[in-house]
Coordinates of C-alpha atoms in Angstrom, one line a residue:
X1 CA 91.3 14.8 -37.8
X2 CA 92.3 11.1 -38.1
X3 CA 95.5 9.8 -38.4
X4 CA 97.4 6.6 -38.3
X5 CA 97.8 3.3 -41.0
X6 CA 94.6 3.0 -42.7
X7 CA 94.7 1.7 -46.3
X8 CA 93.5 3.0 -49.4
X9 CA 90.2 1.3 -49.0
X10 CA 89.2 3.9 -46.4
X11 CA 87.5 6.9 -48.0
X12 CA 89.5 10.1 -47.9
X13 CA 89.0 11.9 -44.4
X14 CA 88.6 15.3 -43.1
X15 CA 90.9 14.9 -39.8
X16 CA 94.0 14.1 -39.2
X17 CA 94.9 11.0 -40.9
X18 CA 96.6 7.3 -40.3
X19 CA 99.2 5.6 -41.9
X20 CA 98.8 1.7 -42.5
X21 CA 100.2 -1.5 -41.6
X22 CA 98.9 -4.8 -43.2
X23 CA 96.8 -7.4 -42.3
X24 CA 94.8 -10.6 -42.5
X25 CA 91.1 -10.1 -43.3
X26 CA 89.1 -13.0 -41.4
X27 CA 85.5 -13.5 -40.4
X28 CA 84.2 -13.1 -37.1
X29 CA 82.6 -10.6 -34.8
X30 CA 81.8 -10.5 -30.8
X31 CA 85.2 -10.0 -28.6
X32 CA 86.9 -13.3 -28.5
X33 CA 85.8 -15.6 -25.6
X34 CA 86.9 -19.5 -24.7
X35 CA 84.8 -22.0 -23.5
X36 CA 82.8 -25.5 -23.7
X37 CA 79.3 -26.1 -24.5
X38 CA 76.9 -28.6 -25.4
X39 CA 75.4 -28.4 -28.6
X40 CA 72.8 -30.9 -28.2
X41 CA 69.8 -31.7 -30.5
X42 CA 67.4 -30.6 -28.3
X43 CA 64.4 -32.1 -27.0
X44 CA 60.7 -31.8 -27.8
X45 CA 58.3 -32.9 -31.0
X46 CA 57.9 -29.6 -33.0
X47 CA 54.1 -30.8 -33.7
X48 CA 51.6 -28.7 -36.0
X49 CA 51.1 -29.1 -39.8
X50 CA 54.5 -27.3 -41.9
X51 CA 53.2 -24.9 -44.8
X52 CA 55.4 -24.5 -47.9
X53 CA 56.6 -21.5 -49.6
X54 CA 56.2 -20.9 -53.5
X55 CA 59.2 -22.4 -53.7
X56 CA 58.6 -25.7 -52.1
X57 CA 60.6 -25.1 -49.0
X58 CA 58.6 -25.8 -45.3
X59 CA 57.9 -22.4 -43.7
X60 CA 57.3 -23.9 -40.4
X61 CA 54.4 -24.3 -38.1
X62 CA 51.3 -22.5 -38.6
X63 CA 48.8 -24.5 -36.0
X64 CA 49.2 -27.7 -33.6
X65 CA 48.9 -28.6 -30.1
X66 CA 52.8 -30.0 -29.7
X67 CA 55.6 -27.5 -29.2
X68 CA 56.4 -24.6 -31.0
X69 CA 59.9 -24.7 -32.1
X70 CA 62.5 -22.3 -31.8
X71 CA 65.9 -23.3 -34.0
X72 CA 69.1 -22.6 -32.2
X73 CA 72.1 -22.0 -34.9
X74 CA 74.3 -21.9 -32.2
X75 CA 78.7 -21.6 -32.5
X76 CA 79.3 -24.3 -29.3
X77 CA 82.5 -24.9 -31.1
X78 CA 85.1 -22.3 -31.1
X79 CA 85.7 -19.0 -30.2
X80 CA 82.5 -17.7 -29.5
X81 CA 81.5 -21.2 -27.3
X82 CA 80.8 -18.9 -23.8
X83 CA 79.3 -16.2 -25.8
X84 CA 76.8 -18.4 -26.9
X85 CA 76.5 -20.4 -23.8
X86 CA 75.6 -17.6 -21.8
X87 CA 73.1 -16.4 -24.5
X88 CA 71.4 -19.9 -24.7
X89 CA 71.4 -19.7 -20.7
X90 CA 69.1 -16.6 -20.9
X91 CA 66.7 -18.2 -23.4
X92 CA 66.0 -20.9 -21.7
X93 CA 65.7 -19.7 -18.7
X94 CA 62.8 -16.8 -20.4
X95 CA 61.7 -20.1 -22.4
X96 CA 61.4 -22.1 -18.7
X97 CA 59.6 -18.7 -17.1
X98 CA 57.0 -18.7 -20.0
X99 CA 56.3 -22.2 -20.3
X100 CA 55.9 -22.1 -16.3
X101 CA 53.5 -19.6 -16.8
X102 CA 51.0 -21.5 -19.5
X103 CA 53.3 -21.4 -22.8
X104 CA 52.0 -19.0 -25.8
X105 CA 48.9 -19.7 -27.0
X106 CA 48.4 -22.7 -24.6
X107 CA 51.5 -24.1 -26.6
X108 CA 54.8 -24.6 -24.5
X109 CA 58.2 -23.1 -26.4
X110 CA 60.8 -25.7 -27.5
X111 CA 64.4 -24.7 -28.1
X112 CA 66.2 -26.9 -30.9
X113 CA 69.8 -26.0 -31.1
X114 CA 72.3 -27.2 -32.9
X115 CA 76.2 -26.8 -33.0
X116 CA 77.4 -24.6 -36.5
X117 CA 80.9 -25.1 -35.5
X118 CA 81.5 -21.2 -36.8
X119 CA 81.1 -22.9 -40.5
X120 CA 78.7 -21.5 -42.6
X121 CA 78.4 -25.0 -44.6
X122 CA 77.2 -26.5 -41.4
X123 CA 74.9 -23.4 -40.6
X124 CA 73.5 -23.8 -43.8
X125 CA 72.8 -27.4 -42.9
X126 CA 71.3 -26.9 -39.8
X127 CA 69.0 -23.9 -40.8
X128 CA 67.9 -25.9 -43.7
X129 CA 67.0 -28.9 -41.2
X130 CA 65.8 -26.7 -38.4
X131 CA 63.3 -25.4 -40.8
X132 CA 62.1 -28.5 -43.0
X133 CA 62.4 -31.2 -40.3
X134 CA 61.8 -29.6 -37.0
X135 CA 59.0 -27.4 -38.1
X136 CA 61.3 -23.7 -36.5
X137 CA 59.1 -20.8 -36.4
X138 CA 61.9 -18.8 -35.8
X139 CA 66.0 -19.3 -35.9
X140 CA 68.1 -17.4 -33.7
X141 CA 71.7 -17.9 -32.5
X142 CA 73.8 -16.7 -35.0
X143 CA 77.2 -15.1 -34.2
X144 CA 80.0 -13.4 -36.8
X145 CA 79.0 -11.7 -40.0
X146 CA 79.9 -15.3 -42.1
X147 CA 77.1 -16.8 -40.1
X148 CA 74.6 -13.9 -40.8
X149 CA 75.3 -13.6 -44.3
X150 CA 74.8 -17.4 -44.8
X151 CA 71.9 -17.6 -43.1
X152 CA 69.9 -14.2 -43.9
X153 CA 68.7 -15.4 -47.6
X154 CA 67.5 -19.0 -46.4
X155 CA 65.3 -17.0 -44.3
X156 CA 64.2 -14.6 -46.7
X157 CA 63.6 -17.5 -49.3
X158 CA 61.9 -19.7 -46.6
X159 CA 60.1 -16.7 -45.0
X160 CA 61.0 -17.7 -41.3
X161 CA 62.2 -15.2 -39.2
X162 CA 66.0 -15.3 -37.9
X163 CA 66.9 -12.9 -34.9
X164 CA 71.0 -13.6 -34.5
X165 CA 72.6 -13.3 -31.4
X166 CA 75.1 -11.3 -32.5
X167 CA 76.0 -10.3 -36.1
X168 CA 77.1 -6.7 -36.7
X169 CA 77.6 -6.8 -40.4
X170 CA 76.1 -3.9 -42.7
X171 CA 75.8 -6.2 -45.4
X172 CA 73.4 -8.2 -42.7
X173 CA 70.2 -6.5 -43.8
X174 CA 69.5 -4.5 -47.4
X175 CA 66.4 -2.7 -47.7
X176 CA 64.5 -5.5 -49.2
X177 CA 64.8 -7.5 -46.0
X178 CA 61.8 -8.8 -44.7
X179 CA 62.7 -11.8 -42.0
X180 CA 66.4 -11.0 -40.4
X181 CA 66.2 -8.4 -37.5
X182 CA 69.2 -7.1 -35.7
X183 CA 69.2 -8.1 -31.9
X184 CA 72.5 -8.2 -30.2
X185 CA 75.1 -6.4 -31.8
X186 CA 74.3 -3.0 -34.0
X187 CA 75.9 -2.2 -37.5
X188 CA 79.3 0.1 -37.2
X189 CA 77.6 3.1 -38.1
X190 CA 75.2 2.9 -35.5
X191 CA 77.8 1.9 -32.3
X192 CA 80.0 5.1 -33.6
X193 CA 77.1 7.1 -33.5
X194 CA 77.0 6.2 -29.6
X195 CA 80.6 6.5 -28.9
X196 CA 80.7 10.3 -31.1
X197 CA 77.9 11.5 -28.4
X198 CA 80.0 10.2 -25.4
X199 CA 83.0 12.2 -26.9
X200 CA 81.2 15.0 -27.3
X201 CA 79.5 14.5 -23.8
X202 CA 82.8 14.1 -21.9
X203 CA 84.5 16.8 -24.3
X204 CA 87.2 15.0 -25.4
X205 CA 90.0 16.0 -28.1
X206 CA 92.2 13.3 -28.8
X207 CA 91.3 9.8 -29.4
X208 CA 92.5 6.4 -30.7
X209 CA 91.0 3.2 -32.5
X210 CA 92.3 -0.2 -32.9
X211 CA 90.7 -1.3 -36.1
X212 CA 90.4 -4.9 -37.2
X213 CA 91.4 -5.4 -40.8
X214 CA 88.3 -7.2 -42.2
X215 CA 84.3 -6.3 -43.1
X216 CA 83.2 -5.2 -39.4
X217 CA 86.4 -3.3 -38.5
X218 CA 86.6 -1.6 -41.8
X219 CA 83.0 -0.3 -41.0
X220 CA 84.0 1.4 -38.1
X221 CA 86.9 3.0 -40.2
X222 CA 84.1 4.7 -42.3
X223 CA 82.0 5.6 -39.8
X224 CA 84.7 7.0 -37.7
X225 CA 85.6 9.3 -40.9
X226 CA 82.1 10.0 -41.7
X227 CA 80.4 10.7 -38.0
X228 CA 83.2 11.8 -35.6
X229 CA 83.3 15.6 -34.6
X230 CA 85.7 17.7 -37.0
X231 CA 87.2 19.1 -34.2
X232 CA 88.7 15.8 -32.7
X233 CA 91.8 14.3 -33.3
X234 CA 91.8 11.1 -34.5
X235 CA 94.3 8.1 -34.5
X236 CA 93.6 5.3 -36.1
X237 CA 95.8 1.4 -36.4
X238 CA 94.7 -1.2 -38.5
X239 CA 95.8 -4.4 -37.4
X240 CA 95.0 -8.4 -38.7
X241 CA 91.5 -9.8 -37.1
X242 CA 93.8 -12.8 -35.3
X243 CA 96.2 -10.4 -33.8
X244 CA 97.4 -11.3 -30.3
X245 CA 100.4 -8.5 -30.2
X246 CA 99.0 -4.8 -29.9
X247 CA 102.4 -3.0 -28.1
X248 CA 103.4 -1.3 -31.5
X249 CA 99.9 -0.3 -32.4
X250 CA 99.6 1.4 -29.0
X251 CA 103.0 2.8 -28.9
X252 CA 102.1 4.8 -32.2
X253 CA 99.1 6.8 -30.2
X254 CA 99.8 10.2 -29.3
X255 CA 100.5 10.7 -26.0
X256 CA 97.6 12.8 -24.8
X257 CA 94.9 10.3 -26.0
X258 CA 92.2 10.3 -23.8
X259 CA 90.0 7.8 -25.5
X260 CA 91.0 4.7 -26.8
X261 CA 88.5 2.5 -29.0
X262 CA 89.1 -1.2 -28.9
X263 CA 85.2 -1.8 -30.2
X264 CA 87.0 -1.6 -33.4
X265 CA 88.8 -4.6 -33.0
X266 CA 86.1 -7.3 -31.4
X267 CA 88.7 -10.0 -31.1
X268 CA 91.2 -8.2 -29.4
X269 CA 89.2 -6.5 -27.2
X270 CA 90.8 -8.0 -24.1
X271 CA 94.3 -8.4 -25.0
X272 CA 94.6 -4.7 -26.0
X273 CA 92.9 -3.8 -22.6
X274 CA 96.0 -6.1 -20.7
X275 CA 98.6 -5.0 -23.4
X276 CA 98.2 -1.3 -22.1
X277 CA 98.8 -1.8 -18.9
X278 CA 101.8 -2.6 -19.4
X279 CA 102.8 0.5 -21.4
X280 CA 103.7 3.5 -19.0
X281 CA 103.4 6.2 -22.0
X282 CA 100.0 5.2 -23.3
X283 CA 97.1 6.1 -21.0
X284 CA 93.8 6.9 -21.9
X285 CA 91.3 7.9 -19.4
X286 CA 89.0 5.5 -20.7
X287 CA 89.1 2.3 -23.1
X288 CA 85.3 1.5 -24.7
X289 CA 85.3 -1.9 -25.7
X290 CA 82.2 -3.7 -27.3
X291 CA 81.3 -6.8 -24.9
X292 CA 79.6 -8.0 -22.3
X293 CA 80.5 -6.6 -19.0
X294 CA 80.1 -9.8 -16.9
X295 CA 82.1 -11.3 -19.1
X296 CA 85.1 -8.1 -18.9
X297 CA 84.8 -8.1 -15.5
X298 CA 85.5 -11.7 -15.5
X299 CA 88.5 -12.1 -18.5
X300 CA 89.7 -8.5 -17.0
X301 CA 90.3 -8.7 -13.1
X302 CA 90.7 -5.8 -10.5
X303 CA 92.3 -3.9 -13.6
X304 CA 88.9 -3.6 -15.4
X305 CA 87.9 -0.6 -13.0
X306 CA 90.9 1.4 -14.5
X307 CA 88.8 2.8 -17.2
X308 CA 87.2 -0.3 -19.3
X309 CA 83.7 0.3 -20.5
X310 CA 81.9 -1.8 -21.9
X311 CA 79.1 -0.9 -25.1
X312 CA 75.8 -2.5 -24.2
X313 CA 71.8 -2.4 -25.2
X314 CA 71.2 -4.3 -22.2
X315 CA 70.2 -1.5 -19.5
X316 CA 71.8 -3.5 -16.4
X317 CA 70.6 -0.6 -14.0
X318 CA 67.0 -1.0 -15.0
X319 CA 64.5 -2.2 -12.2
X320 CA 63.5 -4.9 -14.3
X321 CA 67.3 -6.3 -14.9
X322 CA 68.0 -6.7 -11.4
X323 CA 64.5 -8.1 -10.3
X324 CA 65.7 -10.8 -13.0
X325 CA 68.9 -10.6 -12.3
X326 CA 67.5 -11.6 -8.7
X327 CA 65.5 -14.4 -9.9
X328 CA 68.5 -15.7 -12.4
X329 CA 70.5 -15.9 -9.3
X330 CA 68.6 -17.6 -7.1
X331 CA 67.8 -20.4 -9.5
X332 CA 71.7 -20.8 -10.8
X333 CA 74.1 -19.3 -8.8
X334 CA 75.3 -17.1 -11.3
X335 CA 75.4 -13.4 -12.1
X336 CA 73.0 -12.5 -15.0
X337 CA 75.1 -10.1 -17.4
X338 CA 74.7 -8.9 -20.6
X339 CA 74.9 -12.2 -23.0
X340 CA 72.5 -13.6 -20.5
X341 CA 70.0 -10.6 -21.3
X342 CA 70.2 -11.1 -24.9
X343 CA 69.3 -14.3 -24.8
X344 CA 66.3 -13.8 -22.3
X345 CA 65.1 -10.6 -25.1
X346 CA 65.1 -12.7 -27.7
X347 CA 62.8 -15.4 -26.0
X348 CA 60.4 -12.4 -24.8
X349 CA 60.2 -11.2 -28.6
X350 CA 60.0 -14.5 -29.8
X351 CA 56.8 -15.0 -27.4
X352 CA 55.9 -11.7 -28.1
X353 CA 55.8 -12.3 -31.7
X354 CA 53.4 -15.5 -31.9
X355 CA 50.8 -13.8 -29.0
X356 CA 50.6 -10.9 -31.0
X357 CA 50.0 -13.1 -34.5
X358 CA 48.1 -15.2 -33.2
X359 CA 49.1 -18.1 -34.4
X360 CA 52.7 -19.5 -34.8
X361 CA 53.0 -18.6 -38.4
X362 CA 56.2 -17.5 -39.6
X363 CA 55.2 -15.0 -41.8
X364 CA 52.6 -13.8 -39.5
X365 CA 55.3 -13.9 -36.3
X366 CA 57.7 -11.5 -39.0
X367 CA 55.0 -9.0 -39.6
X368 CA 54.5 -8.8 -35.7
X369 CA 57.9 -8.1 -34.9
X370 CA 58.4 -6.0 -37.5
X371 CA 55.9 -3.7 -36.3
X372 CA 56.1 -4.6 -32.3
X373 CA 57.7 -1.9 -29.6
X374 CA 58.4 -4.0 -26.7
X375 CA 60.3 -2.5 -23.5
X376 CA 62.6 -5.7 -22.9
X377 CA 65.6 -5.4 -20.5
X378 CA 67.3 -3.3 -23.3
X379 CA 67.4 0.2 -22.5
X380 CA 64.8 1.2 -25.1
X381 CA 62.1 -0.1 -26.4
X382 CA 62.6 -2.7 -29.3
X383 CA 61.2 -1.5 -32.5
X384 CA 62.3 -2.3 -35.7
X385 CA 62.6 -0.5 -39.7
X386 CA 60.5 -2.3 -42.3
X387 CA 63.8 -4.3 -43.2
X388 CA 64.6 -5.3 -39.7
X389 CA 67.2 -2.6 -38.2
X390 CA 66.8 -1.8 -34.4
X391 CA 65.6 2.2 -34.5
X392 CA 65.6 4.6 -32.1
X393 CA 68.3 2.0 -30.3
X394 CA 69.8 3.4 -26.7
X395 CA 73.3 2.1 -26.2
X396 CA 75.0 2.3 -22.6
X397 CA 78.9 2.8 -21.5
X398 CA 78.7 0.8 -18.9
X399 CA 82.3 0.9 -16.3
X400 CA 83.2 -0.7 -12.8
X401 CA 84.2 -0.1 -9.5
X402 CA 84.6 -2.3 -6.5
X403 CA 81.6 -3.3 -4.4
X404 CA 78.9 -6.0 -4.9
X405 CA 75.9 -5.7 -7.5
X406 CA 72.9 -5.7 -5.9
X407 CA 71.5 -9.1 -7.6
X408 CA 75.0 -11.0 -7.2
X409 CA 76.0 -11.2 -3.4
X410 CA 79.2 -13.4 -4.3
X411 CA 80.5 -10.4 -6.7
X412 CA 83.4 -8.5 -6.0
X413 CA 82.6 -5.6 -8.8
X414 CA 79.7 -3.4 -9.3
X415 CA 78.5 -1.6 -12.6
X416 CA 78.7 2.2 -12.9
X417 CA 76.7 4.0 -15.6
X418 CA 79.5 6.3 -17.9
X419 CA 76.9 7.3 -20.5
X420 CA 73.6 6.6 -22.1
X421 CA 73.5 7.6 -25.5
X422 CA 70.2 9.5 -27.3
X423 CA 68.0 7.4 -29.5
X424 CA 70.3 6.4 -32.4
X425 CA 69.0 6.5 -36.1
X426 CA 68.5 3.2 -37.6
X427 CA 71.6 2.4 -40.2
X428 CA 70.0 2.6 -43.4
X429 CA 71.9 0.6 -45.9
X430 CA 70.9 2.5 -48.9
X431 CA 73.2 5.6 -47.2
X432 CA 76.6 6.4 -48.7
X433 CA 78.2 6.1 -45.4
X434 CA 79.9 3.2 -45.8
X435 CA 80.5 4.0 -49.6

């Protein structure tokens, strides 16, 4: 049974229950990460002939011999600027490995990107541009749930399919969806899904959430309440999205927690995770954060192997992952994580998409992923809902230990396998779980 400081939004539970503290509700979504990248235009003539919608608008390029474009919505400003670095570095390299090896449909890929600045006037701008002037075929890129939701009707209404990096809003897709598709984070619903099967798994009885007081957060809330175990106890703090202080949050946890969800809070993610080691009474076993475990074992130090795992649909113990992995390091330097994967997916459904159509139609490259199941680097096969919700989606608790991973000689941390959740139901946003 919950408890804690939830507010009177939440729906009323069966567990032990919260009491609230109040808070700032603010877009955003991904744990917060700081960085520099380039936005760039681009490079590359989209070519082909652009066919209009019945509502004048270009729906991209359905024939040609020049590129085919991919539009990049991409948050190089801000918060999120290495999230979406890394991202764009898997992409192109997939875009570089597929080009290398004869293009799609004898056509090489081109990746247009553009800087959003996190600002859903500029994103709506650039998809706008991407799609009329630069002939897109396909936007990706996207990161919070403000992003998402600005861009998800301009697709619908210019029939172009938009595959976001990471947007984890329920509100992202409605059952009429027919050319947004979940890719790098999951809805709520479906990550507490995962996390209730590692509970039961490891047979915990007390746990704790951190939940960020805006759209995303909130959903976790609910979904807690709705999909938890009834016989687990439950403690819940709601604190404001742009929170950097977590002490009194984590002072009010019982004592025996053995979990302690910081997924809940994207933002704060990491400064929880260094906030409770400072705290000698609060000490759960383990600490599940949603983010990229590269990038933990990176922001987190030595300390991350003290119980940090990290929520993934990458599959970094996969053959495939480290034979790229392999590759990725031997051409950069660098270790190939999680945000790296994402990217490189995307680019293989992308191709995917157009080989399977036929043709780089839009509307015929949405009707192929709709209906493709592709084994990727995620740890299940992509598939898809006929409004674009990852089904049957395997999720992976991934923690660390000292040694050196296998495709990254220069690493001082190695990833362990915690969990690996069953196929998790597609969220369906017609269900009253969120309600």
């Amino acid at each position: 049974m919950p408890s804690g400081n939830t507010s009177e939004r939440s729906a009323t539970d069966r567990r032990n229950f919260i009491k609230l503290t109040g808070a700032t509700v603010v877009a955003g979504s991904l744990a917060g990460c700081m960085n520099n990248g380039n936005g760039g235009d681009g490079s590359g003539d989209s070519g082909g002939d652009s066919g209009g919608d019945s509502n004048g608008a270009t729906a991209g390029d359905s024939g040609g011999e020049g590129d085919i474009v991919i539009g990049g919505l991409q948050p190089y400003t801000g918060p999120y600027a290495q999230t979406t670095q890394q991202f764009v570095d898997g992409l192109n390299f997939r875009i570089d490995e597929i080009n290398a090896d004869g293009g799609v449909l004898g056509r090489n890929l081109a990746f247009e990107d553009r800087d959003t600045q996190l600002d859903p006037a500029e994103a709506t701008s650039i998809a706008t541009e991407l799609i009329e002037r630069e002939d897109a075929v396909v936007l990706t890129g996207s990161i919070s749930s403000d992003i998402g939701l600005t861009v998800a009707p301009i697709a619908e209404d210019n029939q172009v399919p938009h595959i976001p990096q990471f947007v984890g809003s329920s509100e992202f897709l409605s059952r009429e969806s027919r050319y947004n598709f979940r890719m790098g984070l999951a809805p709520a619903p479906t990550n507490a899904r995962a996390v209730s099967q590692f509970i039961e798994d490891q047979g915990l009885q007390s746990v704790g959430a951190v939940i960020a007081d805006y759209s995303y957060g909130r959903a976790w809330e609910q979904s807690i309440n709705a999909i938890f175990p009834d016989d687990v106890d439950v403690h819940m703090e709601v604190a404001p999205f742009g929170e950097d202080s977590f002490t009194t949050y984590l002072r009010s946890m019982p004592e025996d927690m053995e979990l302690l969800i910081t997924a809940s809070h994207p933002p704060g993610v990491f400064t929880i995770y260094n906030q409770l080691q400072g705290l000698d009474n609060v000490n759960p076993d383990y600490v599940i954060g949603r983010s990229d475990a590269k990038l933990s074992a990176d922001v987190l130090g030595d300390s991350v192997t003290q119980g940090f795992i990290a929520q993934t649909q990458p599959d970094p113990f996969s053959d495939r992952f480290a034979e790229i992995g392999q590759r990725f390091y031997d051409e950069t330097g660098e270790w190939f994580g999680v945000l790296n994967a994402v990217g490189y997916v995307v680019g293989d459904l992308i191709s995917a998409g157009i080989e399977d159509a036929g043709e780089a139609n839009p509307v015929s490259i949405a009707d192929s992923i709709r209906n493709i199941e592709l084994d990727t680097l995620f740890a299940s096969p992509i598939e898809y809902t006929e409004w674009g919700e990852l089904d049957n989606l395997v999720q992976l608790m991934v923690g660390f230990e000292e040694g050196t991973p296998d495709y990254y000689p220069d690493g001082n941390l190695r990833l362990t396998e915690e969990f690996r959740s069953e196929p998790l139901p597609a969220y369906d946003p017609s269900s009253d779980i969120l309600s």
